[in-house]
Tab-separated table of C-alpha atoms in Angstrom:
chain	number	residue	atom	x	y	z
A	276	UNK	CA	55.920	78.424	92.478
A	277	UNK	CA	56.479	81.575	90.465
A	278	UNK	CA	56.744	84.757	92.462
A	279	UNK	CA	54.275	87.563	91.590
A	280	UNK	CA	56.529	90.271	92.985
A	281	UNK	CA	57.134	93.057	90.507
A	282	UNK	CA	60.077	95.459	90.848
A	283	UNK	CA	59.890	98.495	88.559
A	284	UNK	CA	63.062	100.405	87.702
A	285	UNK	CA	63.636	103.892	89.106
A	286	UNK	CA	63.610	106.623	86.448
A	287	UNK	CA	67.043	107.574	85.019
A	288	UNK	CA	66.360	110.806	83.064
A	289	UNK	CA	66.830	114.057	84.909
A	290	UNK	CA	63.286	115.374	84.243
A	291	UNK	CA	61.579	112.098	85.148
A	292	UNK	CA	63.666	111.756	88.306
A	293	UNK	CA	62.574	115.243	89.323
A	294	UNK	CA	58.922	114.511	88.556
A	295	UNK	CA	58.930	111.410	90.723
A	296	UNK	CA	61.240	112.623	93.524
A	297	UNK	CA	59.858	111.510	96.881
A	298	UNK	CA	61.900	113.966	98.915
A	299	UNK	CA	65.072	113.740	100.984
A	300	UNK	CA	65.824	110.782	103.237
A	301	UNK	CA	63.386	108.362	101.567
A	302	UNK	CA	64.934	104.876	101.294
A	303	UNK	CA	65.367	103.374	97.779
A	304	UNK	CA	62.959	100.554	98.552
A	305	UNK	CA	60.207	103.061	99.277
A	306	UNK	CA	61.094	105.027	96.131
A	307	UNK	CA	60.775	101.781	94.179
A	308	UNK	CA	57.420	101.064	95.771
A	309	UNK	CA	56.174	104.534	94.869
A	310	UNK	CA	57.204	104.036	91.256
A	311	UNK	CA	55.404	100.678	91.259
A	312	UNK	CA	52.224	102.440	92.433
A	313	UNK	CA	52.274	104.474	89.199
A	314	UNK	CA	51.855	101.226	87.261
A	315	UNK	CA	49.036	99.959	89.417
A	316	UNK	CA	45.302	100.770	89.609
A	317	UNK	CA	44.664	99.296	86.163
A	318	UNK	CA	40.891	99.988	86.221
A	319	UNK	CA	41.621	103.727	86.575
A	320	UNK	CA	44.152	103.586	83.779
A	321	UNK	CA	41.726	101.775	81.492
A	322	UNK	CA	38.850	104.078	82.417
A	323	UNK	CA	40.845	107.178	81.555
A	324	UNK	CA	42.064	105.664	78.302
A	325	UNK	CA	38.563	104.641	77.186
A	326	UNK	CA	37.040	107.941	78.240
A	327	UNK	CA	39.336	110.185	76.204
A	328	UNK	CA	39.172	107.881	73.167
A	329	UNK	CA	35.367	107.845	73.218
A	330	UNK	CA	35.124	111.628	73.732
A	331	UNK	CA	37.603	112.454	70.992
A	332	UNK	CA	35.902	109.974	68.591
A	333	UNK	CA	32.465	111.404	69.327
A	334	UNK	CA	33.609	114.965	68.768
A	335	UNK	CA	35.477	114.037	65.586
A	336	UNK	CA	32.306	112.409	64.309
A	337	UNK	CA	30.357	115.579	65.075
A	338	UNK	CA	32.973	117.921	63.685
A	339	UNK	CA	35.125	115.983	61.191
A	340	UNK	CA	37.645	118.813	60.697
A	341	UNK	CA	41.443	118.482	60.733
A	342	UNK	CA	41.948	119.710	64.350
A	343	UNK	CA	39.559	117.118	65.755
A	344	UNK	CA	40.683	114.296	63.487
A	345	UNK	CA	44.240	115.089	64.556
A	346	UNK	CA	43.105	114.891	68.215
A	347	UNK	CA	41.479	111.481	67.653
A	348	UNK	CA	44.654	110.188	65.935
A	349	UNK	CA	46.800	111.575	68.755
A	350	UNK	CA	44.606	109.930	71.441
A	351	UNK	CA	44.731	106.576	69.644
A	352	UNK	CA	48.527	106.742	69.140
A	353	UNK	CA	49.241	107.777	72.744
A	354	UNK	CA	46.657	105.284	74.143
A	355	UNK	CA	48.112	102.347	72.211
A	356	UNK	CA	51.657	103.382	73.152
A	357	UNK	CA	50.768	103.676	76.851
A	358	UNK	CA	49.076	100.327	76.835
A	359	UNK	CA	52.021	98.600	75.154
A	360	UNK	CA	54.524	100.190	77.516
A	361	UNK	CA	52.321	99.332	80.540
A	362	UNK	CA	52.188	95.670	79.519
A	363	UNK	CA	55.878	95.523	78.663
A	364	UNK	CA	56.863	97.190	81.951
A	365	UNK	CA	54.745	94.802	84.041
A	366	UNK	CA	56.245	91.758	82.305
A	367	UNK	CA	59.766	93.079	82.638
A	368	UNK	CA	59.224	93.883	86.327
A	369	UNK	CA	57.930	90.400	86.966
A	370	UNK	CA	60.948	88.870	85.200
A	371	UNK	CA	63.384	91.140	87.123
A	372	UNK	CA	64.474	93.069	84.013
A	373	UNK	CA	64.862	96.811	83.467
A	374	UNK	CA	61.499	98.508	82.955
A	375	UNK	CA	60.783	101.447	80.547
A	376	UNK	CA	59.799	103.736	83.408
A	377	UNK	CA	61.056	106.947	81.798
A	378	UNK	CA	59.093	106.310	78.583
A	379	UNK	CA	56.011	105.479	80.605
A	380	UNK	CA	56.209	108.774	82.486
A	381	UNK	CA	56.766	110.818	79.331
A	382	UNK	CA	53.743	109.176	77.697
A	383	UNK	CA	51.661	110.122	80.740
A	384	UNK	CA	52.645	113.775	80.172
A	385	UNK	CA	51.839	113.417	76.479
A	386	UNK	CA	48.396	112.064	77.331
A	387	UNK	CA	47.744	115.076	79.635
A	388	UNK	CA	48.861	117.386	76.831
A	389	UNK	CA	46.527	115.634	74.348
A	390	UNK	CA	43.562	116.134	76.695
A	391	UNK	CA	44.494	119.819	76.989
A	392	UNK	CA	44.775	120.150	73.203
A	393	UNK	CA	41.285	118.695	72.810
A	394	UNK	CA	39.852	121.234	75.267
A	395	UNK	CA	41.488	124.132	73.392
A	396	UNK	CA	40.263	123.252	69.952
A	397	UNK	CA	36.789	122.415	71.320
A	398	UNK	CA	36.412	125.822	72.987
A	399	UNK	CA	37.735	127.599	69.889
A	400	UNK	CA	35.248	125.778	67.650
A	401	UNK	CA	32.262	127.760	68.967
A	402	UNK	CA	30.230	124.516	69.268
A	403	UNK	CA	29.182	124.561	72.931
A	404	UNK	CA	28.093	120.899	72.943
A	405	UNK	CA	31.592	119.950	71.814
A	406	UNK	CA	33.233	122.403	74.232
A	407	UNK	CA	31.146	121.158	77.161
A	408	UNK	CA	31.963	117.513	76.395
A	409	UNK	CA	35.689	118.119	76.015
A	410	UNK	CA	36.074	120.324	79.116
A	411	UNK	CA	33.942	117.948	81.237
A	412	UNK	CA	36.173	115.081	80.132
A	413	UNK	CA	39.308	117.066	80.960
A	414	UNK	CA	37.972	117.988	84.439
A	415	UNK	CA	36.935	114.376	85.090
A	416	UNK	CA	40.419	113.194	84.312
A	417	UNK	CA	41.917	115.293	87.094
A	418	UNK	CA	40.531	113.078	89.859
A	419	UNK	CA	41.896	109.985	88.217
A	420	UNK	CA	45.268	111.626	87.651
A	421	UNK	CA	45.522	112.558	91.333
A	422	UNK	CA	44.296	109.179	92.633
A	423	UNK	CA	46.479	107.127	90.308
A	424	UNK	CA	49.683	109.128	90.529
A	425	UNK	CA	49.880	110.646	94.011
A	426	UNK	CA	52.991	108.518	94.521
A	427	UNK	CA	54.627	111.224	92.381
A	428	UNK	CA	52.894	114.550	93.291
A	429	UNK	CA	55.049	116.597	90.897
A	430	UNK	CA	53.895	114.388	88.055
A	431	UNK	CA	50.306	114.994	89.187
A	432	UNK	CA	50.785	118.799	89.074
A	433	UNK	CA	52.430	118.577	85.611
A	434	UNK	CA	49.610	116.405	84.172
A	435	UNK	CA	46.888	118.621	85.607
A	436	UNK	CA	48.637	121.718	84.199
A	437	UNK	CA	48.918	120.095	80.770
A	438	UNK	CA	45.284	118.860	80.700
A	439	UNK	CA	43.468	121.825	82.257
A	440	UNK	CA	45.894	124.688	81.718
A	441	UNK	CA	45.169	124.969	77.998
A	442	UNK	CA	41.504	125.684	78.806
A	443	UNK	CA	42.632	129.248	79.606
A	444	UNK	CA	43.864	129.632	76.026
A	445	UNK	CA	40.651	128.107	74.787
A	446	UNK	CA	38.667	130.599	76.816
A	447	UNK	CA	40.445	133.486	75.090
A	448	UNK	CA	39.975	131.941	71.632
A	449	UNK	CA	36.243	131.408	72.277
A	450	UNK	CA	35.599	135.125	72.330
A	451	UNK	CA	33.222	134.796	75.353
A	452	UNK	CA	34.299	137.207	78.155
A	453	UNK	CA	32.474	135.176	80.835
A	454	UNK	CA	34.807	132.237	80.202
A	455	UNK	CA	37.788	134.376	81.372
A	456	UNK	CA	36.791	133.239	84.890
A	457	UNK	CA	38.831	130.120	84.136
A	458	UNK	CA	41.959	132.245	84.762
A	459	UNK	CA	40.889	132.209	88.394
A	460	UNK	CA	39.348	128.760	88.558
A	461	UNK	CA	42.094	126.730	86.934
A	462	UNK	CA	44.988	128.011	89.080
A	463	UNK	CA	42.948	127.388	92.229
A	464	UNK	CA	42.001	123.919	91.015
A	465	UNK	CA	45.630	123.149	90.115
A	466	UNK	CA	46.926	124.265	93.540
A	467	UNK	CA	44.215	122.432	95.446
A	468	UNK	CA	44.641	119.108	93.646
A	469	UNK	CA	48.414	119.358	93.720
A	470	UNK	CA	48.400	120.034	97.441
A	471	UNK	CA	46.070	117.062	97.931
A	472	UNK	CA	48.498	114.885	95.936
A	473	UNK	CA	51.444	116.077	98.038
A	474	UNK	CA	49.556	115.415	101.252
A	475	UNK	CA	48.495	111.955	100.143
A	476	UNK	CA	52.102	111.243	99.112
A	477	UNK	CA	53.387	112.299	102.504
A	478	UNK	CA	50.850	110.069	104.243
A	479	UNK	CA	51.801	107.161	101.951
A	480	UNK	CA	55.494	107.542	102.612
A	481	UNK	CA	54.905	107.723	106.362
A	482	UNK	CA	52.762	104.587	106.247
A	483	UNK	CA	55.371	102.715	104.157
A	484	UNK	CA	58.088	103.729	106.613
A	485	UNK	CA	55.999	102.464	109.528
A	486	UNK	CA	55.280	99.163	107.761
A	487	UNK	CA	58.904	98.571	107.006
A	488	UNK	CA	60.000	99.430	110.533
A	489	UNK	CA	57.418	97.020	111.958
A	490	UNK	CA	58.506	94.345	109.503
A	491	UNK	CA	62.143	94.912	110.441
A	492	UNK	CA	61.326	94.613	114.177
A	493	UNK	CA	59.312	91.449	113.522
A	494	UNK	CA	62.240	89.857	111.667
A	495	UNK	CA	65.211	91.091	113.705
A	496	UNK	CA	66.535	90.582	117.220
A	497	UNK	CA	66.054	93.711	119.324
A	498	UNK	CA	69.350	93.291	121.208
A	499	UNK	CA	71.879	92.473	118.474
A	500	UNK	CA	70.120	93.662	115.326
A	501	UNK	CA	70.681	90.310	113.697
A	502	UNK	CA	67.877	88.386	112.008
A	503	UNK	CA	65.671	86.474	114.467
A	504	UNK	CA	64.093	83.055	114.110
A	505	UNK	CA	61.122	84.324	112.102
A	506	UNK	CA	63.328	86.210	109.678
A	507	UNK	CA	65.685	83.193	109.403
A	508	UNK	CA	62.870	80.882	108.360
A	509	UNK	CA	61.889	83.198	105.476
A	510	UNK	CA	65.510	83.725	104.474
A	511	UNK	CA	66.180	80.014	104.291
A	512	UNK	CA	63.204	79.562	101.976
A	513	UNK	CA	64.443	82.384	99.722
A	514	UNK	CA	68.062	81.241	99.698
A	515	UNK	CA	67.076	77.661	99.043
A	516	UNK	CA	65.104	78.687	95.948
A	517	UNK	CA	68.155	80.576	94.723
A	518	UNK	CA	70.481	77.697	95.531
A	519	UNK	CA	68.240	75.281	93.630
A	520	UNK	CA	68.271	77.502	90.546
A	521	UNK	CA	72.067	77.809	90.683
A	522	UNK	CA	72.610	74.182	91.701
A	523	UNK	CA	74.502	75.240	94.827
A	524	UNK	CA	74.773	73.722	98.278
A	525	UNK	CA	73.734	75.656	101.358
A	526	UNK	CA	74.956	75.255	104.914
A	527	UNK	CA	73.373	76.117	108.254
A	528	UNK	CA	75.834	76.524	111.166
A	529	UNK	CA	74.305	76.326	114.625
A	530	UNK	CA	76.500	78.201	117.227
A	531	UNK	CA	76.173	77.936	120.984
A	532	UNK	CA	78.488	79.996	123.205
A	533	UNK	CA	80.611	78.112	125.767
A	534	UNK	CA	81.028	79.848	129.094
A	535	UNK	CA	78.466	82.584	128.538
A	536	UNK	CA	76.575	81.702	131.786
A	537	UNK	CA	79.754	82.296	133.731
A	538	UNK	CA	80.062	85.811	132.264
A	539	UNK	CA	76.432	86.532	133.123
A	540	UNK	CA	76.786	85.264	136.670
A	541	UNK	CA	80.115	87.021	137.278
A	542	UNK	CA	79.560	90.420	135.693
A	543	UNK	CA	75.807	90.725	135.430
A	544	UNK	CA	73.193	90.596	132.696
A	545	UNK	CA	74.188	94.014	131.324
A	546	UNK	CA	77.681	92.704	130.649
A	547	UNK	CA	76.164	89.567	129.147
A	548	UNK	CA	74.058	91.625	126.766
A	549	UNK	CA	77.106	93.642	125.771
A	550	UNK	CA	79.003	90.444	125.065
A	551	UNK	CA	76.160	89.116	122.863
A	552	UNK	CA	76.203	92.338	120.858
A	553	UNK	CA	79.981	92.103	120.411
A	554	UNK	CA	79.683	88.455	119.261
A	555	UNK	CA	77.006	89.519	116.779
A	556	UNK	CA	79.196	92.316	115.470
A	557	UNK	CA	82.088	89.889	114.908
A	558	UNK	CA	79.836	87.469	113.052
A	559	UNK	CA	78.559	90.272	110.811
A	560	UNK	CA	82.063	91.457	109.967
A	561	UNK	CA	83.396	87.971	109.247
A	562	UNK	CA	80.645	86.876	106.875
A	563	UNK	CA	80.280	87.598	103.176
A	564	UNK	CA	77.554	89.973	102.019
A	565	UNK	CA	75.448	87.069	100.720
A	566	UNK	CA	75.695	85.179	104.033
A	567	UNK	CA	73.477	85.805	107.028
A	568	UNK	CA	73.830	85.701	110.799
A	569	UNK	CA	70.855	85.281	113.108
A	570	UNK	CA	70.245	85.120	116.855
A	571	UNK	CA	67.526	82.605	117.656
A	572	UNK	CA	67.518	82.878	121.404
A	573	UNK	CA	69.810	83.215	124.474
A	574	UNK	CA	73.379	82.654	123.438
A	575	UNK	CA	72.445	80.663	120.348
A	576	UNK	CA	73.282	81.958	116.861
A	577	UNK	CA	72.823	80.614	113.360
A	578	UNK	CA	74.896	81.346	110.262
A	579	UNK	CA	73.366	80.661	106.853
A	580	UNK	CA	75.811	80.486	103.909
A	581	UNK	CA	75.383	79.562	100.311
A	582	UNK	CA	77.677	77.989	97.704
A	583	UNK	CA	79.736	75.953	100.206
A	584	UNK	CA	80.641	72.260	100.391
A	585	UNK	CA	81.439	70.040	103.370
A	586	UNK	CA	85.090	71.114	103.732
A	587	UNK	CA	84.298	74.811	103.156
A	588	UNK	CA	81.632	74.682	105.893
A	589	UNK	CA	84.107	73.127	108.311
A	590	UNK	CA	86.676	75.832	107.511
A	591	UNK	CA	84.085	78.522	108.097
A	592	UNK	CA	83.109	76.881	111.412
A	593	UNK	CA	86.765	76.808	112.574
A	594	UNK	CA	87.219	80.437	111.564
A	595	UNK	CA	84.179	81.440	113.609
A	596	UNK	CA	85.451	79.509	116.637
A	597	UNK	CA	88.845	81.283	116.484
A	598	UNK	CA	87.255	84.727	115.987
A	599	UNK	CA	84.717	84.427	118.773
A	600	UNK	CA	87.285	83.015	121.187
A	601	UNK	CA	89.312	86.240	121.073
A	602	UNK	CA	89.020	88.306	124.272
A	603	UNK	CA	86.271	90.908	124.811
A	604	UNK	CA	86.690	94.214	126.636
A	605	UNK	CA	83.447	94.910	128.495
A	606	UNK	CA	82.971	98.601	129.330
A	607	UNK	CA	86.720	99.083	128.854
A	608	UNK	CA	87.488	97.750	132.312
A	609	UNK	CA	86.716	94.025	132.192
A	610	UNK	CA	88.341	91.544	129.822
A	611	UNK	CA	86.784	88.156	129.343
A	612	UNK	CA	86.572	85.280	126.840
A	613	UNK	CA	83.983	82.787	125.732
A	614	UNK	CA	84.150	79.810	123.424
A	615	UNK	CA	81.694	78.541	120.843
A	616	UNK	CA	80.660	75.104	119.656
A	617	UNK	CA	79.382	74.723	116.115
A	618	UNK	CA	77.049	72.186	114.546
A	619	UNK	CA	76.753	72.144	110.726
A	620	UNK	CA	73.928	70.865	108.501
A	621	UNK	CA	74.062	70.949	104.675
A	622	UNK	CA	71.194	71.306	102.254
A	623	UNK	CA	69.931	69.250	100.544
A	624	UNK	CA	71.993	66.458	102.187
A	625	UNK	CA	70.520	66.931	105.642
A	626	UNK	CA	67.232	68.609	104.759
A	627	UNK	CA	65.663	71.443	102.793
A	628	UNK	CA	63.606	73.335	105.383
A	629	UNK	CA	64.392	75.229	108.575
A	630	UNK	CA	63.092	72.660	111.064
A	631	UNK	CA	64.937	69.692	109.446
A	632	UNK	CA	68.203	71.609	109.003
A	633	UNK	CA	68.166	73.024	112.531
A	634	UNK	CA	67.469	69.577	113.995
A	635	UNK	CA	70.414	68.117	112.086
A	636	UNK	CA	72.667	71.018	113.086
A	637	UNK	CA	71.543	70.684	116.675
A	638	UNK	CA	72.538	67.032	116.649
A	639	UNK	CA	75.962	68.002	115.275
A	640	UNK	CA	76.237	70.738	117.904
A	641	UNK	CA	75.581	68.205	120.657
A	642	UNK	CA	78.297	66.000	119.139
A	643	UNK	CA	80.774	68.961	119.179
A	644	UNK	CA	80.010	69.769	122.842
A	645	UNK	CA	80.299	66.117	123.862
A	646	UNK	CA	83.831	66.080	122.432
A	647	UNK	CA	85.068	68.936	124.619
A	648	UNK	CA	83.353	72.120	123.371
A	649	UNK	CA	84.848	74.858	121.146
A	650	UNK	CA	84.699	72.314	118.382
A	651	UNK	CA	82.964	72.032	115.034
A	652	UNK	CA	81.022	69.000	113.870
A	653	UNK	CA	79.024	68.177	110.694
A	654	UNK	CA	75.706	66.322	110.914
A	655	UNK	CA	75.779	62.623	110.160
A	656	UNK	CA	73.640	59.558	110.964
A	657	UNK	CA	75.804	59.025	114.035
A	658	UNK	CA	75.237	62.518	115.405
A	659	UNK	CA	71.491	62.182	114.811
A	660	UNK	CA	71.421	58.882	116.628
A	661	UNK	CA	73.327	60.400	119.529
A	662	UNK	CA	70.840	63.228	119.681
A	663	UNK	CA	67.896	60.827	119.712
A	664	UNK	CA	69.493	58.884	122.563
A	665	UNK	CA	70.008	62.136	124.512
A	666	UNK	CA	66.410	63.175	123.993
A	667	UNK	CA	65.227	59.701	125.043
A	668	UNK	CA	67.315	59.855	128.206
A	669	UNK	CA	66.053	63.325	129.024
A	670	UNK	CA	62.456	62.228	128.489
A	671	UNK	CA	62.997	59.142	130.611
A	672	UNK	CA	64.567	61.169	133.429
A	673	UNK	CA	61.726	63.705	133.304
A	674	UNK	CA	59.124	60.911	133.474
A	675	UNK	CA	60.933	59.327	136.447
A	676	UNK	CA	61.107	62.643	138.260
A	677	UNK	CA	57.366	63.173	137.787
A	678	UNK	CA	56.663	59.677	139.062
A	679	UNK	CA	58.851	60.224	142.113
A	680	UNK	CA	57.101	63.461	142.934
A	681	UNK	CA	53.693	61.740	142.574
A	682	UNK	CA	54.759	58.963	144.923
């Protein structure tokens, strides 16, 4: 199924980067989400576009003079360009290509300037019907500008300044002294709406940080920082889609520490937790950037790797066994060792989803432990059969125990 996730490019030009800057310490993924918000709220975008086109057309029909005809032509040109860039950007984002973010932002500023130009020539015309309509339209746009663009509050301030600021010049050109009050009104309006945009932006960034932190906690193990079972399931689905597109094999390595209970019983649970964190650190350092390590419970770990065949997976398993078997210094005063047994399942040979692959790898893990531990085994029909026999024996023993207790 085709993904509907859109990723819009961050701006590259100095002025557009400054206009959309989210502040220090904001992660790139949140910056990208803020940029994406500027392309959203399509009804507001369409409403603003239609409003200014209708107003400029109505005024040009009432006063068909060069200044107003020029305004109508400008509105049409900017409106069509913004719509084309909006559509092109959304398609590029969906396809994972570079998006024309800088051009989109510059066109937004041009649109604000066009609205401001219309207000100036309308006030200077002396036709108060035209002036009222143009200024009302400009003021109405401010709310939409703030609501649509508060992901970039500096952009909001610039667009408000360009759309309403020229009204001050129009007031002077009108020759009406009472209109000079706009020199007080417009700065206050600009400051108030800009502050609102900055406050909304701050709240949005805080909310996005909290959402990402909660998502990270939901998908990662609290002790080791590795991916947990929930995160692993999602990662397998994602990697399998990628592997399918690239016609690559994928391997799941199921690791179970040998001798971990002895460490826990001898040195205590705190030492055991420290050992688990050290094992997780070794796994993370040994793997490639595109590979993933997860802790799915107790002393059980999973490694997910892509682009490997049967022999490569075995080599990786042996490497992990050697690395994890090296001694550990706990609190600098205690040195201990543990082993690890590894079961390997390959996709698509042994399955294509988490449950099937883990079951196959678990069967291979049982085979490795039955051969003396600290070994590596790949899933096969024989290992699966052995696992089924083990499960049958365990179920039979459990049933017998229950019956004996009842008797």
